[in-house]
Short mmCIF file of C-alpha atoms in Angstrom, two decimals:
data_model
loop_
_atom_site.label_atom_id
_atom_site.label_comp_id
_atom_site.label_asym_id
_atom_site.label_seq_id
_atom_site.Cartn_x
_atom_site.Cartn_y
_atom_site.Cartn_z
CA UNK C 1 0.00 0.00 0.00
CA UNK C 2 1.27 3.29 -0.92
CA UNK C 3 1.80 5.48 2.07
CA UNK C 4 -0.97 8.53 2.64
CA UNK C 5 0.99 11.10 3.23
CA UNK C 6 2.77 10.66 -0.36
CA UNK C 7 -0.15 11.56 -1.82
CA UNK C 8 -0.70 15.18 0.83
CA UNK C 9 3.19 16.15 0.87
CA UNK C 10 5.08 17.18 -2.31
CA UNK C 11 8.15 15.18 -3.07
CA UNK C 12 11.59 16.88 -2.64
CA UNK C 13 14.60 16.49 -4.57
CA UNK C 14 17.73 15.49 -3.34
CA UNK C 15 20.56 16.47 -6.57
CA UNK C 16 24.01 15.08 -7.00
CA UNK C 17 26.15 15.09 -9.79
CA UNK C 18 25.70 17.66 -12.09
CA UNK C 19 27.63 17.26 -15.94
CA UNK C 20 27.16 18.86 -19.22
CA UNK C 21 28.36 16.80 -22.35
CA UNK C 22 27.93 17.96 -25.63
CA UNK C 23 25.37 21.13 -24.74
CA UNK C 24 23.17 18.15 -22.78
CA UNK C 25 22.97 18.50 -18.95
CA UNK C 26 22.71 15.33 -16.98
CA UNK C 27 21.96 15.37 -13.43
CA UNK C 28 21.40 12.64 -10.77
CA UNK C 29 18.73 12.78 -8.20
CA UNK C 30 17.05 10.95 -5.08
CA UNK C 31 12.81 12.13 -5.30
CA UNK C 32 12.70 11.38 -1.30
CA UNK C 33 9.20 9.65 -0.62
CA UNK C 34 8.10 7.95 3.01
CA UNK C 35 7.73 5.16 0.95
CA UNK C 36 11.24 5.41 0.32
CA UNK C 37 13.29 7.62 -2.32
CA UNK C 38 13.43 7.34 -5.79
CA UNK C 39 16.77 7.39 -7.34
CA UNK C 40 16.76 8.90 -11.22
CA UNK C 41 18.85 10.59 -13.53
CA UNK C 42 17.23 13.74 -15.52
CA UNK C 43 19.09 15.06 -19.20
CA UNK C 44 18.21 18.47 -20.20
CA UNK C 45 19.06 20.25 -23.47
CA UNK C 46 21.54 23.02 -21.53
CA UNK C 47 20.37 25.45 -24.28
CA UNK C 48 16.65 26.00 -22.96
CA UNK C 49 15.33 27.53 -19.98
CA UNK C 50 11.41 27.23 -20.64
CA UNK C 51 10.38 23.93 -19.32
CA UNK C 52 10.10 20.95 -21.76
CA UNK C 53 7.98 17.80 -23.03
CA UNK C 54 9.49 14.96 -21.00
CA UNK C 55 10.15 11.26 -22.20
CA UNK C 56 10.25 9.04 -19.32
CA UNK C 57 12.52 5.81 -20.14
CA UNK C 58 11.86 2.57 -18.55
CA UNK C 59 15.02 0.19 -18.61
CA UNK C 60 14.95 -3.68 -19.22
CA UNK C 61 15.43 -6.66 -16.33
CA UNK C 62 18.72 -6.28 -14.90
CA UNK C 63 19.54 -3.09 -16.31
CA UNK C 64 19.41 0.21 -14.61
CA UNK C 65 18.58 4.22 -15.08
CA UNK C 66 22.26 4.77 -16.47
CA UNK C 67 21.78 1.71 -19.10
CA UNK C 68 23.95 2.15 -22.21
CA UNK C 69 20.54 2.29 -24.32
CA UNK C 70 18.42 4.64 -21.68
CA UNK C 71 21.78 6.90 -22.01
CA UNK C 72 21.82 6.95 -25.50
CA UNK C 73 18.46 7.81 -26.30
CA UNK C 74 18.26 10.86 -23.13
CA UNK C 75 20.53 12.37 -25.21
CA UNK C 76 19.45 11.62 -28.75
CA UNK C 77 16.38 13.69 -27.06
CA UNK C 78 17.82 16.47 -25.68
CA UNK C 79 20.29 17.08 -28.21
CA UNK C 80 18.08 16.53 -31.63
CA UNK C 81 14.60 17.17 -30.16
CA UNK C 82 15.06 19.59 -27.80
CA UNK C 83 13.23 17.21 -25.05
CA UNK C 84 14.08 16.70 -21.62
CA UNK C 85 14.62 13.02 -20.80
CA UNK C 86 14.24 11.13 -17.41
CA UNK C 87 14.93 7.43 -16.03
CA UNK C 88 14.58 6.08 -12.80
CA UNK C 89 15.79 2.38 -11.23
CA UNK C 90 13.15 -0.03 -11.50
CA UNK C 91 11.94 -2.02 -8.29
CA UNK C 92 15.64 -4.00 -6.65
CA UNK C 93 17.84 -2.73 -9.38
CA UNK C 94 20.07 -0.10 -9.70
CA UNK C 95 20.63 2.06 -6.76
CA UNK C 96 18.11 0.74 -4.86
CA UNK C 97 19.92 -2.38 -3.99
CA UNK C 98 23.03 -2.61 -2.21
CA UNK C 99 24.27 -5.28 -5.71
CA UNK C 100 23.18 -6.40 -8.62
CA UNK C 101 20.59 -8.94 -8.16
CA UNK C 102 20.27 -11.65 -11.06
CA UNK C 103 17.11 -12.11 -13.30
CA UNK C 104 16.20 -14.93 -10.99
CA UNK C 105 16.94 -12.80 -7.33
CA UNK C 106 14.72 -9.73 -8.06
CA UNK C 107 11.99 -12.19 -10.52
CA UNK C 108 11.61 -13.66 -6.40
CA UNK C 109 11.55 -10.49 -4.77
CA UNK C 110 9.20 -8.91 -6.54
CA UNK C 111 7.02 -12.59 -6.27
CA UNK C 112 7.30 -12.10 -2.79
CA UNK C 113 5.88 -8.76 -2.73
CA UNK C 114 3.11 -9.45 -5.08
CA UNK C 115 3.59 -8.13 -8.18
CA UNK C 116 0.47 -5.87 -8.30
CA UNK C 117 1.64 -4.08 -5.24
CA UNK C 118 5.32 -3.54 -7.28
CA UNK C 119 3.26 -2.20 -10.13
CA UNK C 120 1.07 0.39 -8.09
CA UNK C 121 4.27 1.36 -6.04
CA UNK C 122 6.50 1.75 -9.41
CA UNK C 123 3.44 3.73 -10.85
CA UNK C 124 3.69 6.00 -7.65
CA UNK C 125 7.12 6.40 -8.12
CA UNK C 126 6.91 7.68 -11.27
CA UNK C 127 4.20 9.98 -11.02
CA UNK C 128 5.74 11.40 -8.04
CA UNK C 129 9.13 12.13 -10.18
CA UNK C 130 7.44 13.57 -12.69
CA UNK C 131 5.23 15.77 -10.61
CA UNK C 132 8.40 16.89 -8.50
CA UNK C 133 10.86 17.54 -11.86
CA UNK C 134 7.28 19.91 -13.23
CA UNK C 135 7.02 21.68 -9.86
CA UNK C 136 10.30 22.59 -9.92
CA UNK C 137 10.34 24.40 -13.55
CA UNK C 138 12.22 21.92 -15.62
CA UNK C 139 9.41 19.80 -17.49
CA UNK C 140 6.22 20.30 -18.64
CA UNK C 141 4.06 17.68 -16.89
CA UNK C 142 1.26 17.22 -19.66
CA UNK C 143 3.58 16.81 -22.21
CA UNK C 144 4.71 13.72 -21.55
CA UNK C 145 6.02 10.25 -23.51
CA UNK C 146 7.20 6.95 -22.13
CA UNK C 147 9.91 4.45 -23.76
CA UNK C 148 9.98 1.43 -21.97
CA UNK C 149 10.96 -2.42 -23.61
CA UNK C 150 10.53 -5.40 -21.69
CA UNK C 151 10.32 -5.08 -18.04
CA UNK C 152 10.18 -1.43 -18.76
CA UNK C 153 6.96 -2.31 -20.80
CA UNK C 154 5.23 -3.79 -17.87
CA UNK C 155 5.70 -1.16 -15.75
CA UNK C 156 4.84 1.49 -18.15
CA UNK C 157 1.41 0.05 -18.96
CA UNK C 158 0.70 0.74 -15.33
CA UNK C 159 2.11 4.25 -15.35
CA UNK C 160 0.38 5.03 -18.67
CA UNK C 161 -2.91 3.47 -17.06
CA UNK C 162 -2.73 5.57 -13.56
CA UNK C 163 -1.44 9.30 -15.50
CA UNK C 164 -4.20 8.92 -18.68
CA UNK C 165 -4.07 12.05 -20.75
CA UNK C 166 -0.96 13.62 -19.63
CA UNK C 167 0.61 11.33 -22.20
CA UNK C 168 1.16 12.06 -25.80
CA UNK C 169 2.34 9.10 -26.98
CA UNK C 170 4.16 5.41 -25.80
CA UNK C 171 6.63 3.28 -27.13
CA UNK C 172 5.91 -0.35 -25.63
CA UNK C 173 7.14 -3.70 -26.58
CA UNK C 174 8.94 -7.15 -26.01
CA UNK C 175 6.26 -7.72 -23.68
CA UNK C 176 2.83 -9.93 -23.81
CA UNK C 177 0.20 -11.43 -21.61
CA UNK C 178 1.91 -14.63 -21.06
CA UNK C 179 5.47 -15.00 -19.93
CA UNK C 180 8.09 -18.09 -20.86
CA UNK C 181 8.78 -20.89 -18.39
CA UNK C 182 12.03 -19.29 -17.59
CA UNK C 183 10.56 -16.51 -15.87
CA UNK C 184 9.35 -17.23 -11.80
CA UNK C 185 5.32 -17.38 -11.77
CA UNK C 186 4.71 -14.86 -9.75
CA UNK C 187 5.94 -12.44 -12.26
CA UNK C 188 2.70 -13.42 -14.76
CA UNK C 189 -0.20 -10.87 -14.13
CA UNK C 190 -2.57 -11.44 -17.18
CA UNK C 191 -5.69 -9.47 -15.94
CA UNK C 192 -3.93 -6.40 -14.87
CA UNK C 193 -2.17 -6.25 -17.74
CA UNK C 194 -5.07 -6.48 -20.14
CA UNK C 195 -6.83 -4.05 -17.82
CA UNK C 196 -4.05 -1.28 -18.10
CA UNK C 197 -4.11 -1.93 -21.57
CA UNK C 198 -7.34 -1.19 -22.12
CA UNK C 199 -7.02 2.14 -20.09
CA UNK C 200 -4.63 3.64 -22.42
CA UNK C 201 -6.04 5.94 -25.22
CA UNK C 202 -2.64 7.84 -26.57
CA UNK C 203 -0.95 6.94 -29.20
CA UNK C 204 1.52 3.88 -29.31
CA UNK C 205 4.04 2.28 -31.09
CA UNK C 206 4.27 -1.56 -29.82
CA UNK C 207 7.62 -3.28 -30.81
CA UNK C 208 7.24 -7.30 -31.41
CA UNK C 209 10.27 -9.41 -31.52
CA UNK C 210 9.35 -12.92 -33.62
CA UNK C 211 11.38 -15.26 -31.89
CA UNK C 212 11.41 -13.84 -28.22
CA UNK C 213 11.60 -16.69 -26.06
CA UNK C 214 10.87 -14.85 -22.67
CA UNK C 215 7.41 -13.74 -23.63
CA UNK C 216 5.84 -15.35 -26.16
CA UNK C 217 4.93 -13.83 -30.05
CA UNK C 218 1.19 -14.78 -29.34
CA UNK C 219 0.79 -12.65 -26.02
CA UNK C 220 2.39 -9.63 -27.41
CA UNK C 221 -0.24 -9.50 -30.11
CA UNK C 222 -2.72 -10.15 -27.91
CA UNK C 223 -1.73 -7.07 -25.49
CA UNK C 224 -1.06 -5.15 -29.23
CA UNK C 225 -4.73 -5.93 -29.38
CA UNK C 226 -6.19 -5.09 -25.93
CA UNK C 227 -4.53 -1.21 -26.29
CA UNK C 228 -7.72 1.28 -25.60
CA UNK C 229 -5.56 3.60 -28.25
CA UNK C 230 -7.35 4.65 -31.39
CA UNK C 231 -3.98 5.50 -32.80
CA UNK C 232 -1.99 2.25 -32.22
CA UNK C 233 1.13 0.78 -34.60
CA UNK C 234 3.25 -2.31 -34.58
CA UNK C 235 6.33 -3.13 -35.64
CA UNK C 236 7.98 -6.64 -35.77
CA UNK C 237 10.91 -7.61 -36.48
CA UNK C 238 12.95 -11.20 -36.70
CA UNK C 239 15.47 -12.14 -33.75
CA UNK C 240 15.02 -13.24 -30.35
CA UNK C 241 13.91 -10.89 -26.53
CA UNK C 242 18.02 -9.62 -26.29
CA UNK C 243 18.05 -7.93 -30.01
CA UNK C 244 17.05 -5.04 -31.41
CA UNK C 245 17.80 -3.70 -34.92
CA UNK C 246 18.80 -0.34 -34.80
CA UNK C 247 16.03 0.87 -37.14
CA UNK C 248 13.72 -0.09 -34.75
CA UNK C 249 15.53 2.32 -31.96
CA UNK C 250 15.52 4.95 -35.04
CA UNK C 251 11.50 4.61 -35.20
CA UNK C 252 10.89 4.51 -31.57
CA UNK C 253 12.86 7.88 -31.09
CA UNK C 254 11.35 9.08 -34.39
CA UNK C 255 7.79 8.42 -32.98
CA UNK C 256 8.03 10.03 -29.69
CA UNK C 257 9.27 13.00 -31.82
CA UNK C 258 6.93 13.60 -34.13
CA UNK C 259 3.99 13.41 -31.77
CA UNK C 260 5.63 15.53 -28.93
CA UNK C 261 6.59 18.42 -31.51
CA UNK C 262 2.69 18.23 -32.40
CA UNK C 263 1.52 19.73 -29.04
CA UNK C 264 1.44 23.44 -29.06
#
């Protein structure tokens, strides 16, 4: 259960490291909850002062906010689309475990919490981040995208469920309703799924890899199918859950964009 007094108090910000590379700024944060802090990374384009659409970017199982991939595309953002970009560790990884954990360590600890109750708290967490980053002048919080593959699909149908129409558009995929026998049971949540699928009316691009082993073709284009959106797209291509072509990074990017630069 989410603590009350979350949703009363505003969330401060605790910064750290502060770096500009290449005109994008890149600062590291803590959003301090009772529920316990948050910790993220926000990229800004160093050039703007007025606050800016914000692409929140969900990392993969056993990856983390500073992810070679969630790096690369923060500052594809900020640098070519004039977007601010944020990520933030997903439940036991990152910083908010004292180690890595394998696939098979946090897959348990998130069994043993229930994984409903992981995807209401990550949903929390986000919203919270994004509401502290707005309050402070540095996004605008209805103009917002999400990015998320795998693991960072399943938590962003739950964050695009609980924040509705403050998104403009979502890049999901290598994700599905039903789950491979490598994965621990208690991972598989079928109904929510489908029901925060059905919940989300902007704009998506869904990203199917053929051959994924960890979550079946069939249950990706049955999720593809259960999105509320009017204004829904899939792509597909050949390989197995770990690849991705790099067109299909170029259209996800490309995507988020387009539909961001269309709000006025």
């Amino acid at each position: 259960m989410i603590d009350w007094l979350d949703d009363l108090m505003p969330a401060a910000v605790e910064w750290f490291d502060h770096r500009v590379i290449d005109g994008v700024a890149e600062r590291s944060f803590h959003v301090v909850r009772t529920s316990g802090d948050v910790p993220g990374v926000l990229w800004l384009p160093s050039c703007c002062s007025t606050p800016r659409p914000l692409v929140l970017l969900g990392h993969g199982g056993s990856g983390h906010k500073r992810s070679g991939r969630i790096v690369e595309l923060a500052r594809w953002f900020a640098t070519y689309a004039g977007l601010a970009a944020v990520a933030i560790d997903g439940p036991y990884h990152g910083d908010r475990v004292s180690s890595p954990l394998s696939a098979a360590q946090y897959q348990a600890r998130i069994a043993e919490t229930g994984i409903e109750v992981v995807l209401d708290r990550m949903a929390e967490d986000w919203r919270a981040t994004v509401d502290a980053i707005a309050a402070m002048g540095l996004a605008d919080p209805d103009r917002l995208a999400y990015v998320g593959m795998s693991m960072g699909a399943r938590f962003g149908l739950s964050v695009a469920a609980a924040m509705g129409d403050r998104f403009r558009c979502l890049v999901f995929g290598k994700f599905g309703l039903q789950q491979g026998s490598a994965m621990n049971e208690g991972m598989a949540a079928p109904e929510r799924v489908a029901s925060d699928a059905r919940r989300i009316t902007a704009p998506v691009l869904f990203h199917v890899q053929w051959h994924d082993e960890l979550f079946p073709r069939h249950g990706q284009l049955a999720l593809f199918d259960l999105l509320g959106s009017t204004g829904k797209q899939l792509v597909s291509y050949v390989g197995t859950h770990a690849e991705t072509d790099p067109g299909a990074i170029a259209l996800w990017r490309d995507f988020i964009s387009r539909h961001l630069a269309l709000v006025s």
